[in-house]
Coordinates of C-alpha atoms in Angstrom, one line a residue:
X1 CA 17.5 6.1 -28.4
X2 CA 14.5 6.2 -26.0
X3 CA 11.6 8.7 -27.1
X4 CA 8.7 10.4 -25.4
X5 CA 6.4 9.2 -28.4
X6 CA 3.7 6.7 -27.0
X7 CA 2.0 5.6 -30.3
X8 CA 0.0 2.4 -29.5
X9 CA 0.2 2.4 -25.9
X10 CA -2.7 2.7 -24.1
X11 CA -3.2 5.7 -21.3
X12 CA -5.8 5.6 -18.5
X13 CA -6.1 8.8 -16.7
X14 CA -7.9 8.8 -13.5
X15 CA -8.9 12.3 -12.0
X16 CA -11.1 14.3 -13.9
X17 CA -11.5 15.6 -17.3
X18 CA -10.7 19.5 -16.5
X19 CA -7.2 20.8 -15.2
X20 CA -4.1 18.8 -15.0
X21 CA -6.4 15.8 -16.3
X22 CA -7.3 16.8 -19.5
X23 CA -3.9 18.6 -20.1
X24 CA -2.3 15.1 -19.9
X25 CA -5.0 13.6 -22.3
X26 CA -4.0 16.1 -24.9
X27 CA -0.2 15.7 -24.5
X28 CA -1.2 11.8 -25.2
X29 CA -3.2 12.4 -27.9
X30 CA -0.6 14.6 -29.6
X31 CA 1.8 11.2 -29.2
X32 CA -0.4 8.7 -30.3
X33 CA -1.5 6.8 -26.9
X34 CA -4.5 5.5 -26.7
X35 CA -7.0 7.0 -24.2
X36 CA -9.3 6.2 -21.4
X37 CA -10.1 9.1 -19.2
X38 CA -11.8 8.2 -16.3
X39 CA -14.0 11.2 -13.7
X40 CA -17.6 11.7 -11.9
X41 CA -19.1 14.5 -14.3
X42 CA -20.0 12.8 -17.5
X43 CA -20.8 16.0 -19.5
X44 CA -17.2 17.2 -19.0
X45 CA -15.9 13.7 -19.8
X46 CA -17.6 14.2 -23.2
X47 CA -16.2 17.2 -24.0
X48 CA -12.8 16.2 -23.4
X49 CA -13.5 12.5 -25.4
X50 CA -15.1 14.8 -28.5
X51 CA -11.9 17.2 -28.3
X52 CA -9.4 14.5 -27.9
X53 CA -11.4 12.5 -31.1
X54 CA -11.6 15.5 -33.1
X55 CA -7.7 15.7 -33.6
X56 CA -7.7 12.0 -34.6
X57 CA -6.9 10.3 -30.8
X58 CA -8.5 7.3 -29.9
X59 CA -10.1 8.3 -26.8
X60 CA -13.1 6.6 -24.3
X61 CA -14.8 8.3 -21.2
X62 CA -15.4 6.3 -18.4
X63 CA -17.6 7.5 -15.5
X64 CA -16.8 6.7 -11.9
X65 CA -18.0 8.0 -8.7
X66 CA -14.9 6.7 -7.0
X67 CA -16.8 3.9 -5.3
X68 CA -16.0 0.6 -7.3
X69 CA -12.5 1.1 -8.5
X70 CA -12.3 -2.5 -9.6
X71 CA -15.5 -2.0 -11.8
X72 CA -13.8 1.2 -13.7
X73 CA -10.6 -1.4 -14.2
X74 CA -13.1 -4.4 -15.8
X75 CA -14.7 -1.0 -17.7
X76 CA -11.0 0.1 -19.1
X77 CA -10.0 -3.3 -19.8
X78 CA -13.3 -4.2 -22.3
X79 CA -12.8 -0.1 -23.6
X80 CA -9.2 -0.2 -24.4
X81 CA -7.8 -3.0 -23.5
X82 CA -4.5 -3.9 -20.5
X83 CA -3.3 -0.3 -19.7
X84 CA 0.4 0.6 -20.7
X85 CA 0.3 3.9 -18.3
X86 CA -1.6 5.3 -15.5
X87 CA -1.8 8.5 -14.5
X88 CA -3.7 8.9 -11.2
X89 CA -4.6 12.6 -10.0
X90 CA -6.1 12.8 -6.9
X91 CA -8.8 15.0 -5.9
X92 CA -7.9 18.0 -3.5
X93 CA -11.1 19.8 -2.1
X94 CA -9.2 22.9 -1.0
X95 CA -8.4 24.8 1.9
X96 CA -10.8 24.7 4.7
X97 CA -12.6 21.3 3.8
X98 CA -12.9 18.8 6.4
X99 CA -9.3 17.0 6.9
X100 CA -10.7 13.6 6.5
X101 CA -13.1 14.1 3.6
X102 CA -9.8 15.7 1.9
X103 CA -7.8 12.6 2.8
X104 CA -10.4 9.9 1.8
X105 CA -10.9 12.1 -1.9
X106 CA -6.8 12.4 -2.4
X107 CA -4.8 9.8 -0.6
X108 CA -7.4 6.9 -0.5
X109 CA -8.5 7.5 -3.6
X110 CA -4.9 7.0 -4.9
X111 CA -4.4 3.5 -3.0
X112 CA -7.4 1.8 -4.3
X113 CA -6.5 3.2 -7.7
X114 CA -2.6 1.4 -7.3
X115 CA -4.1 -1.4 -5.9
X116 CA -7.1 -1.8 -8.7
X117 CA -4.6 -1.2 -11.6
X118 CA -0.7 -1.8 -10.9
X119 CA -1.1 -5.8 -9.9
X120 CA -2.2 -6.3 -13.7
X121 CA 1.0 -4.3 -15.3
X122 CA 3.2 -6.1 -13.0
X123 CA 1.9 -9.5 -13.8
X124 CA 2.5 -8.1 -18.0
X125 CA 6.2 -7.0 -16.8
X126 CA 5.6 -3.7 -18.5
X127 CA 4.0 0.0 -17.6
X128 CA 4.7 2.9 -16.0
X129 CA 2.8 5.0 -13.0
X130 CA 2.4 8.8 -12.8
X131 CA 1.0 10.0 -9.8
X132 CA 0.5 13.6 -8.8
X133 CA 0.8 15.1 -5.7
X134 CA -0.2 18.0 -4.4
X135 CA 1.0 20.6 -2.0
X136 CA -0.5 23.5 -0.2
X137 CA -0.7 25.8 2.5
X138 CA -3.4 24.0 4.6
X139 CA -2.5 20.3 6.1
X140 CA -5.3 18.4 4.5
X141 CA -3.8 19.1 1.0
X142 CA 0.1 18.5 2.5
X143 CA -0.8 15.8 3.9
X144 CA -2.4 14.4 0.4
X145 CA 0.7 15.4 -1.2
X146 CA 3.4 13.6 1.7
X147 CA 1.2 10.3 1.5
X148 CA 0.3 10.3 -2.2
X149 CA 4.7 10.6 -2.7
X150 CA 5.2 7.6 -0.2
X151 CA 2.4 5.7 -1.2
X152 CA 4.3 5.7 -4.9
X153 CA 7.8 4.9 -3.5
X154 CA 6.4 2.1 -1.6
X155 CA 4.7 0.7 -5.1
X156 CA 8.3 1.5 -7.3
X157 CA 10.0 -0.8 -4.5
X158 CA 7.0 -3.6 -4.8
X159 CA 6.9 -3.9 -8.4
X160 CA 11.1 -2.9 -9.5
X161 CA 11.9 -6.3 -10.5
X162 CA 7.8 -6.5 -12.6
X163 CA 9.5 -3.9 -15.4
X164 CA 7.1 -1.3 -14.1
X165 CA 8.3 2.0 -13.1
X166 CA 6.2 4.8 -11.0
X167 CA 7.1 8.3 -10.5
X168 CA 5.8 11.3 -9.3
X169 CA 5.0 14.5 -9.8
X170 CA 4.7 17.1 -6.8
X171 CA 3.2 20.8 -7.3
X172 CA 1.2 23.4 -5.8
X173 CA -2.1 23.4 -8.0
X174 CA -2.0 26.9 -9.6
X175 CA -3.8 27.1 -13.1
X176 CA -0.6 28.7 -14.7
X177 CA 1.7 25.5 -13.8
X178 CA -1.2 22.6 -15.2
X179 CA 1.0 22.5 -18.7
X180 CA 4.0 22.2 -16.8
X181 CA 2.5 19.2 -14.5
X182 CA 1.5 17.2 -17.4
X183 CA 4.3 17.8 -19.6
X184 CA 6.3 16.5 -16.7
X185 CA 3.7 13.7 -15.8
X186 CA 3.8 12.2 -19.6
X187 CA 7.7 12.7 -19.6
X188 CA 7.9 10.2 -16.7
X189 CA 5.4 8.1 -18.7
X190 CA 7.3 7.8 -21.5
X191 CA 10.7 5.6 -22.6
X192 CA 13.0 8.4 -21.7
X193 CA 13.7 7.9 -18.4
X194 CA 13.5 4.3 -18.5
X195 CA 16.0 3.8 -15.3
X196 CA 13.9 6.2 -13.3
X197 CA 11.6 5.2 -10.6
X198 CA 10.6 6.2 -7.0
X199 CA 11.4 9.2 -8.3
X200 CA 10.0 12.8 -7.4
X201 CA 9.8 15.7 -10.2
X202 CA 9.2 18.8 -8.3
X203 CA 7.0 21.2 -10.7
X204 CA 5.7 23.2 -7.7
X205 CA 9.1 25.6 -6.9
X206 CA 10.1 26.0 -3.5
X207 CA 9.1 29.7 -3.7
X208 CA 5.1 28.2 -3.9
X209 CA 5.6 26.1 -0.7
X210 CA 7.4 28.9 1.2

């Protein structure tokens, strides 16, 4: 019987260490992954690295700016060793930001994280890939959300026959729903839907989008 514990595996989350971020940390923690948590504000990556240690995880911080993605994948890999999963959460900067600054901090963001970490789980024939995308009423953050979903469809079909699996989850960032986001991120993570891949879990509601 496939289970959603991930003792032993090891879990980088890319995104921050507030919000949907540090929700999936703790859902990892309480299964037993190890942790690397990877965001630009290294006082709030502390925090989150003290909590997640303080209930017995195994947890690292790792601070990036977003500019070297390959240098935060040699930083992971000397931390914690090959990741298992990745969780990649991409940046929104709201309503009324500047469309391309929105795109490059979400959607770009997400490639480079794909293409920094997924060529490595596929060569190891093992791994799954969360993304999350978002959805909004302004087109910088739908259009985050419709490219970060194909972007992860396009890497399910490149690496199906690797053993890796990717996934996504879709929602409209509201502070009530980040429990429901990660639950449903680490689900897709885990062994239990070991078939499932280029596959969309929609947390938001339609009602949100509407």
């Amino acid at each position: 019987m496939y289970r959603t514990e991930l003792k032993g595996r090891v879990a980088v989350v890319l995104g921050g260490a507030d919000g949907v971020g540090a929700a999936v940390c703790r859902l990892l923690a309480a299964r037993g992954a190890r942790i690397a948590v990877i965001g630009d504000d290294e006082t709030e990556l502390q925090d989150l690295v003290d909590e997640l240690r303080w209930v017995g995880a195994d947890a690292v911080g790792i601070v990036s700016t977003g500019v070297d993605v390959a240098s935060v994948h040699a930083g992971v890999l000397s931390e914690v060793g090959p990741p298992d999963l990745l969780f990649v959460l991409p940046c929104t900067t709201g309503a009324g930001a500047d469309f391309r600054v929105s795109v490059d901090s979400g959607l770009t963001a997400t490639f480079e994280a794909l293409q920094a970490f997924v060529p490595s789980m596929a060569e190891a024939r093992t791994g799954a890939v969360v993304t999350v995308a978002p959805f909004g009423t302004d087109a910088a953050t739908s259009a985050v959300g419709g490219g970060v979903t194909a972007l992860t469809q396009h890497v399910a079909r490149e690496v199906a026959g690797s053993g890796v699996r990717a996934n996504v989850v879709s929602w409209t960032p509201h502070a009530e729903r980040v429990e429901d986001v990660a639950f449903a991120a680490v689900y897709l993570a885990s062994d239990a839907p070991a078939t499932m891949t280029a596959t969309t879990l929609d947390v938001a509601g339609t009602y949100s989008r509407l």
